[in-house]
């Protein structure tokens, strides 16, 4: 654990230095919007992520085609457009959602990407900078925020509401979002910090639009997610635990009901029914016996 913390401190320092030296492009208003809307899936000059690297995109694709695809990639795929179909196939199972962007915003994005491409630089978001290096104790604090044991300052939901991490609790976490066990393996340090500061995923962006994490919370949740990088996701384990708990709960409820109404055959309405049935049976026996005697005497 100490070695892990030392590594986290070094990585945090590197992230801080990298962000300070190379994030100038994100200061552009369009760069800030690109960071919020696009960066979780796309780089400009740093290689493929969940989607293609957008460096030189205007040299590879027609501007009009890009406008149509960015606005509604699913419609382009449904229309049978060969390039769109190929992109969806290449980056499956990831699927680019339709974007709530105006034509002017799309044009600004394309111009911004072209500017970064021609500058020879790579895009590094401002949110990729941690406010400070990771310190001992941040992992534990991040775990508390992730599980909801400690409330986020702005009132945002706990990560566990939608996400799980291997070993986070005996029952795991939510399944609405991705399992974050190896989030820091799927995303670089800069990308992970950026997502925590300015999530671009539709559900997260709505939930945290008015409830962003503080700089301290970002560092601490980052530290916790980084600490889970070497674990192996096991969603089946928590599902099996739910089955066992469900079975145990059912048996316990049935046992409690049986104990609560254990005298149901000896008291109350049932007792009256039984007494009435016995009395009718006795009357029937007496009546039958009387008839038998009368027939014999005759």
Short mmCIF file of C-alpha atoms in Angstrom, two decimals:
data_model
loop_
_atom_site.label_atom_id
_atom_site.label_comp_id
_atom_site.label_asym_id
_atom_site.label_seq_id
_atom_site.Cartn_x
_atom_site.Cartn_y
_atom_site.Cartn_z
CA UNK A 1 0.00 0.00 0.00
CA UNK A 2 2.83 2.41 0.81
CA UNK A 3 4.38 1.69 -2.57
CA UNK A 4 1.04 2.36 -4.21
CA UNK A 5 0.72 5.68 -2.45
CA UNK A 6 4.23 6.71 -3.44
CA UNK A 7 3.41 5.85 -7.04
CA UNK A 8 0.19 7.85 -6.83
CA UNK A 9 2.11 10.87 -5.53
CA UNK A 10 4.54 10.70 -8.44
CA UNK A 11 1.78 10.23 -11.01
CA UNK A 12 -0.22 13.08 -9.52
CA UNK A 13 2.81 15.34 -9.77
CA UNK A 14 3.39 14.33 -13.39
CA UNK A 15 -0.25 15.03 -14.26
CA UNK A 16 0.01 18.45 -12.63
CA UNK A 17 3.16 19.34 -14.54
CA UNK A 18 1.86 18.05 -17.86
CA UNK A 19 -1.36 19.97 -17.52
CA UNK A 20 0.45 23.19 -16.63
CA UNK A 21 2.81 23.02 -19.58
CA UNK A 22 0.45 21.92 -22.36
CA UNK A 23 -3.15 22.85 -21.62
CA UNK A 24 -3.18 26.23 -23.30
CA UNK A 25 -5.54 25.06 -26.06
CA UNK A 26 -8.29 24.36 -23.55
CA UNK A 27 -8.33 28.06 -22.61
CA UNK A 28 -10.06 28.74 -25.95
CA UNK A 29 -13.88 28.84 -25.39
CA UNK A 30 -14.37 26.23 -28.10
CA UNK A 31 -11.58 24.21 -26.53
CA UNK A 32 -13.43 24.27 -23.22
CA UNK A 33 -16.58 23.03 -24.98
CA UNK A 34 -14.58 20.35 -26.80
CA UNK A 35 -13.20 19.27 -23.45
CA UNK A 36 -16.69 18.96 -22.01
CA UNK A 37 -18.46 17.40 -25.00
CA UNK A 38 -15.84 15.38 -26.87
CA UNK A 39 -12.64 14.71 -24.95
CA UNK A 40 -13.88 11.66 -23.04
CA UNK A 41 -13.92 9.78 -26.37
CA UNK A 42 -11.66 11.75 -28.74
CA UNK A 43 -8.09 13.04 -28.77
CA UNK A 44 -6.56 15.62 -31.07
CA UNK A 45 -3.09 14.31 -31.79
CA UNK A 46 -2.72 11.75 -28.97
CA UNK A 47 -4.13 8.68 -30.71
CA UNK A 48 -7.39 6.75 -30.67
CA UNK A 49 -9.53 6.42 -27.56
CA UNK A 50 -13.12 5.21 -27.53
CA UNK A 51 -13.41 7.05 -30.83
CA UNK A 52 -10.95 8.10 -33.55
CA UNK A 53 -8.22 10.69 -33.11
CA UNK A 54 -9.57 13.86 -34.70
CA UNK A 55 -6.21 15.27 -35.76
CA UNK A 56 -6.38 16.10 -39.47
CA UNK A 57 -10.07 15.16 -39.70
CA UNK A 58 -10.75 17.91 -42.25
CA UNK A 59 -8.08 16.44 -44.49
CA UNK A 60 -9.76 13.01 -44.29
CA UNK A 61 -13.46 13.89 -44.44
CA UNK A 62 -15.67 16.37 -46.26
CA UNK A 63 -16.85 19.26 -44.06
CA UNK A 64 -20.53 18.79 -45.01
CA UNK A 65 -20.30 15.07 -44.20
CA UNK A 66 -18.77 15.90 -40.80
CA UNK A 67 -21.63 18.28 -40.00
CA UNK A 68 -24.19 15.55 -40.69
CA UNK A 69 -22.29 12.83 -38.85
CA UNK A 70 -21.55 14.87 -35.71
CA UNK A 71 -25.18 15.98 -35.45
CA UNK A 72 -26.62 12.47 -35.75
CA UNK A 73 -24.17 9.59 -36.18
CA UNK A 74 -26.89 6.99 -35.60
CA UNK A 75 -28.96 8.36 -38.47
CA UNK A 76 -25.90 8.20 -40.73
CA UNK A 77 -25.34 4.59 -39.76
CA UNK A 78 -29.01 3.74 -40.28
CA UNK A 79 -28.89 5.29 -43.75
CA UNK A 80 -26.17 2.82 -44.71
CA UNK A 81 -23.40 5.40 -45.11
CA UNK A 82 -20.30 3.26 -45.60
CA UNK A 83 -17.94 5.48 -43.62
CA UNK A 84 -20.37 5.74 -40.70
CA UNK A 85 -21.00 1.99 -40.68
CA UNK A 86 -17.26 1.36 -40.77
CA UNK A 87 -16.62 3.69 -37.81
CA UNK A 88 -19.34 2.05 -35.72
CA UNK A 89 -17.87 -1.35 -36.54
CA UNK A 90 -14.30 -0.29 -35.76
CA UNK A 91 -15.11 1.18 -32.36
CA UNK A 92 -17.79 -1.31 -31.26
CA UNK A 93 -19.22 -1.78 -28.71
CA UNK A 94 -18.89 1.99 -28.16
CA UNK A 95 -21.52 4.02 -30.00
CA UNK A 96 -21.36 7.77 -30.46
CA UNK A 97 -24.68 9.29 -29.33
CA UNK A 98 -26.46 12.01 -31.29
CA UNK A 99 -25.14 15.42 -30.25
CA UNK A 100 -27.25 18.35 -29.08
CA UNK A 101 -25.14 20.85 -31.01
CA UNK A 102 -26.08 23.69 -33.32
CA UNK A 103 -24.54 23.89 -36.82
CA UNK A 104 -22.53 26.90 -35.61
CA UNK A 105 -21.11 24.93 -32.68
CA UNK A 106 -20.16 22.07 -34.99
CA UNK A 107 -18.43 24.53 -37.33
CA UNK A 108 -16.54 26.02 -34.38
CA UNK A 109 -15.44 22.52 -33.34
CA UNK A 110 -14.15 21.76 -36.82
CA UNK A 111 -12.23 25.03 -36.98
CA UNK A 112 -10.76 24.41 -33.53
CA UNK A 113 -9.65 20.89 -34.47
CA UNK A 114 -8.10 22.23 -37.65
CA UNK A 115 -6.24 24.94 -35.70
CA UNK A 116 -4.80 22.42 -33.22
CA UNK A 117 -3.86 20.09 -36.09
CA UNK A 118 -1.98 22.81 -37.96
CA UNK A 119 -0.21 23.98 -34.80
CA UNK A 120 1.45 20.57 -34.47
CA UNK A 121 0.39 20.36 -30.80
CA UNK A 122 -1.85 17.86 -29.02
CA UNK A 123 -4.95 18.86 -27.11
CA UNK A 124 -4.63 18.63 -23.32
CA UNK A 125 -7.68 19.75 -21.32
CA UNK A 126 -7.46 22.13 -18.40
CA UNK A 127 -9.50 19.68 -16.34
CA UNK A 128 -6.72 17.12 -16.84
CA UNK A 129 -4.75 18.97 -14.18
CA UNK A 130 -5.14 17.87 -10.57
CA UNK A 131 -5.15 20.74 -8.10
CA UNK A 132 -2.42 19.00 -6.09
CA UNK A 133 -0.48 15.71 -6.00
CA UNK A 134 -2.12 12.65 -4.43
CA UNK A 135 -1.28 12.24 -0.73
CA UNK A 136 -1.56 9.39 1.80
CA UNK A 137 -5.15 9.19 2.93
CA UNK A 138 -6.64 10.25 -0.40
CA UNK A 139 -7.51 6.67 -1.36
CA UNK A 140 -9.53 6.14 1.81
CA UNK A 141 -11.25 9.52 1.39
CA UNK A 142 -12.00 8.72 -2.26
CA UNK A 143 -13.53 5.40 -1.22
CA UNK A 144 -15.80 7.25 1.23
CA UNK A 145 -16.99 9.58 -1.54
CA UNK A 146 -17.42 6.72 -4.02
CA UNK A 147 -19.61 4.70 -1.65
CA UNK A 148 -21.56 7.65 -0.29
CA UNK A 149 -20.25 7.23 3.25
CA UNK A 150 -19.14 10.84 2.88
CA UNK A 151 -21.42 13.26 1.03
CA UNK A 152 -20.13 15.30 -1.89
CA UNK A 153 -19.98 19.00 -1.04
CA UNK A 154 -22.25 20.15 -3.89
CA UNK A 155 -24.81 17.42 -3.27
CA UNK A 156 -24.08 15.22 -6.27
CA UNK A 157 -24.95 11.51 -6.13
CA UNK A 158 -22.41 8.98 -4.89
CA UNK A 159 -20.56 7.11 -7.63
CA UNK A 160 -21.86 3.78 -6.32
CA UNK A 161 -25.40 4.79 -7.32
CA UNK A 162 -24.51 4.01 -10.95
CA UNK A 163 -21.07 2.36 -10.87
CA UNK A 164 -19.33 -0.55 -9.21
CA UNK A 165 -15.74 -1.44 -8.40
CA UNK A 166 -14.50 -4.92 -7.56
CA UNK A 167 -14.55 -5.32 -3.78
CA UNK A 168 -16.21 -1.96 -3.09
CA UNK A 169 -18.96 -3.65 -0.99
CA UNK A 170 -20.12 -7.27 -0.57
CA UNK A 171 -23.02 -6.56 -2.94
CA UNK A 172 -21.07 -4.44 -5.41
CA UNK A 173 -22.50 -1.20 -6.75
CA UNK A 174 -24.84 0.14 -9.41
CA UNK A 175 -25.08 -1.23 -12.93
CA UNK A 176 -26.45 1.80 -14.81
CA UNK A 177 -22.90 2.94 -15.63
CA UNK A 178 -19.66 1.12 -16.41
CA UNK A 179 -17.77 -0.98 -13.89
CA UNK A 180 -14.92 1.35 -12.91
CA UNK A 181 -12.56 -1.31 -11.57
CA UNK A 182 -10.02 -0.64 -14.30
CA UNK A 183 -11.06 2.90 -15.20
CA UNK A 184 -7.47 4.09 -14.92
CA UNK A 185 -6.41 1.36 -17.35
CA UNK A 186 -9.01 2.43 -19.92
CA UNK A 187 -8.32 6.13 -19.40
CA UNK A 188 -5.01 7.90 -18.92
CA UNK A 189 -4.45 9.96 -15.78
CA UNK A 190 -5.26 13.16 -17.66
CA UNK A 191 -8.42 11.69 -19.16
CA UNK A 192 -9.64 10.29 -15.83
CA UNK A 193 -9.08 13.61 -14.06
CA UNK A 194 -10.86 15.38 -16.92
CA UNK A 195 -13.89 13.10 -16.68
CA UNK A 196 -14.17 13.66 -12.94
CA UNK A 197 -13.95 17.44 -13.36
CA UNK A 198 -16.13 17.81 -16.45
CA UNK A 199 -17.95 14.58 -17.31
CA UNK A 200 -19.04 14.43 -20.95
CA UNK A 201 -21.28 11.37 -20.68
CA UNK A 202 -24.95 12.40 -21.06
CA UNK A 203 -26.24 11.04 -17.73
CA UNK A 204 -23.24 12.27 -15.73
CA UNK A 205 -23.23 15.68 -17.36
CA UNK A 206 -26.87 16.19 -16.34
CA UNK A 207 -26.38 14.94 -12.79
CA UNK A 208 -23.28 17.02 -12.14
CA UNK A 209 -24.06 20.12 -14.21
CA UNK A 210 -25.03 22.04 -11.08
CA UNK A 211 -23.28 19.75 -8.60
CA UNK A 212 -19.62 19.51 -9.71
CA UNK A 213 -16.97 17.84 -7.60
CA UNK A 214 -14.63 20.14 -5.73
CA UNK A 215 -10.92 20.06 -6.56
CA UNK A 216 -10.27 18.07 -3.37
CA UNK A 217 -12.99 15.55 -4.20
CA UNK A 218 -11.58 15.11 -7.71
CA UNK A 219 -8.10 14.33 -6.33
CA UNK A 220 -9.45 11.87 -3.77
CA UNK A 221 -11.85 9.99 -6.08
CA UNK A 222 -9.06 9.94 -8.69
CA UNK A 223 -6.72 8.37 -6.10
CA UNK A 224 -9.29 5.69 -5.23
CA UNK A 225 -9.99 4.77 -8.86
CA UNK A 226 -6.26 4.69 -9.57
CA UNK A 227 -5.82 2.24 -6.68
CA UNK A 228 -8.27 -0.22 -8.33
CA UNK A 229 -6.36 -0.34 -11.60
CA UNK A 230 -4.92 -3.82 -11.01
CA UNK A 231 -8.13 -5.46 -9.78
CA UNK A 232 -10.21 -7.72 -12.03
CA UNK A 233 -13.90 -6.89 -12.54
CA UNK A 234 -16.23 -9.67 -11.36
CA UNK A 235 -19.87 -8.61 -11.84
CA UNK A 236 -21.04 -12.22 -11.43
CA UNK A 237 -19.89 -12.26 -7.83
CA UNK A 238 -22.24 -9.51 -6.68
CA UNK A 239 -25.09 -11.01 -8.73
CA UNK A 240 -24.58 -14.36 -6.95
CA UNK A 241 -24.56 -12.57 -3.60
CA UNK A 242 -27.92 -10.98 -4.43
CA UNK A 243 -29.35 -14.43 -5.26
CA UNK A 244 -28.12 -15.91 -1.98
CA UNK A 245 -29.46 -12.98 0.03
CA UNK A 246 -32.80 -13.23 -1.78
CA UNK A 247 -33.08 -16.94 -0.97
CA UNK A 248 -32.09 -16.39 2.65
CA UNK A 249 -34.58 -13.53 2.95
CA UNK A 250 -37.39 -15.66 1.52
CA UNK A 251 -36.70 -18.50 3.97
CA UNK A 252 -36.51 -16.04 6.87
CA UNK A 253 -39.82 -14.40 5.91
CA UNK A 254 -41.58 -17.75 5.59
CA UNK A 255 -40.20 -18.83 8.96
CA UNK A 256 -41.32 -15.59 10.60
CA UNK A 257 -44.81 -15.91 9.13
CA UNK A 258 -45.07 -19.49 10.33
CA UNK A 259 -43.99 -18.46 13.84
CA UNK A 260 -46.30 -15.44 13.93
CA UNK A 261 -49.37 -17.49 13.04
CA UNK A 262 -48.27 -20.75 14.67
CA UNK A 263 -51.61 -21.08 16.57
CA UNK A 264 -53.73 -20.57 13.47
CA UNK A 265 -55.06 -24.15 13.59
CA UNK A 266 -56.04 -23.96 17.27
CA UNK A 267 -57.51 -20.50 17.76
CA UNK A 268 -59.65 -17.86 16.13
CA UNK A 269 -61.90 -18.41 13.15
CA UNK A 270 -60.37 -21.76 12.20
CA UNK A 271 -61.21 -23.16 15.65
CA UNK A 272 -64.87 -22.21 15.17
CA UNK A 273 -64.92 -23.80 11.73
CA UNK A 274 -63.42 -27.01 13.08
CA UNK A 275 -65.87 -27.11 16.02
CA UNK A 276 -68.82 -26.57 13.69
CA UNK A 277 -67.61 -29.30 11.35
CA UNK A 278 -67.16 -31.73 14.24
CA UNK A 279 -70.64 -30.94 15.57
CA UNK A 280 -72.20 -31.50 12.14
CA UNK A 281 -70.38 -34.80 11.85
CA UNK A 282 -71.68 -35.91 15.26
CA UNK A 283 -75.24 -34.93 14.31
CA UNK A 284 -74.92 -36.89 11.10
CA UNK A 285 -73.70 -39.92 13.04
CA UNK A 286 -76.57 -39.65 15.54
CA UNK A 287 -79.09 -39.24 12.74
CA UNK A 288 -77.71 -42.26 10.91
CA UNK A 289 -77.73 -44.34 14.10
CA UNK A 290 -81.33 -43.30 14.83
CA UNK A 291 -82.44 -44.26 11.33
CA UNK A 292 -80.68 -47.61 11.63
CA UNK A 293 -82.44 -48.42 14.92
CA UNK A 294 -85.81 -47.36 13.55
CA UNK A 295 -85.40 -49.66 10.57
CA UNK A 296 -84.34 -52.57 12.76
CA UNK A 297 -87.31 -52.15 15.13
CA UNK A 298 -89.70 -52.10 12.20
#
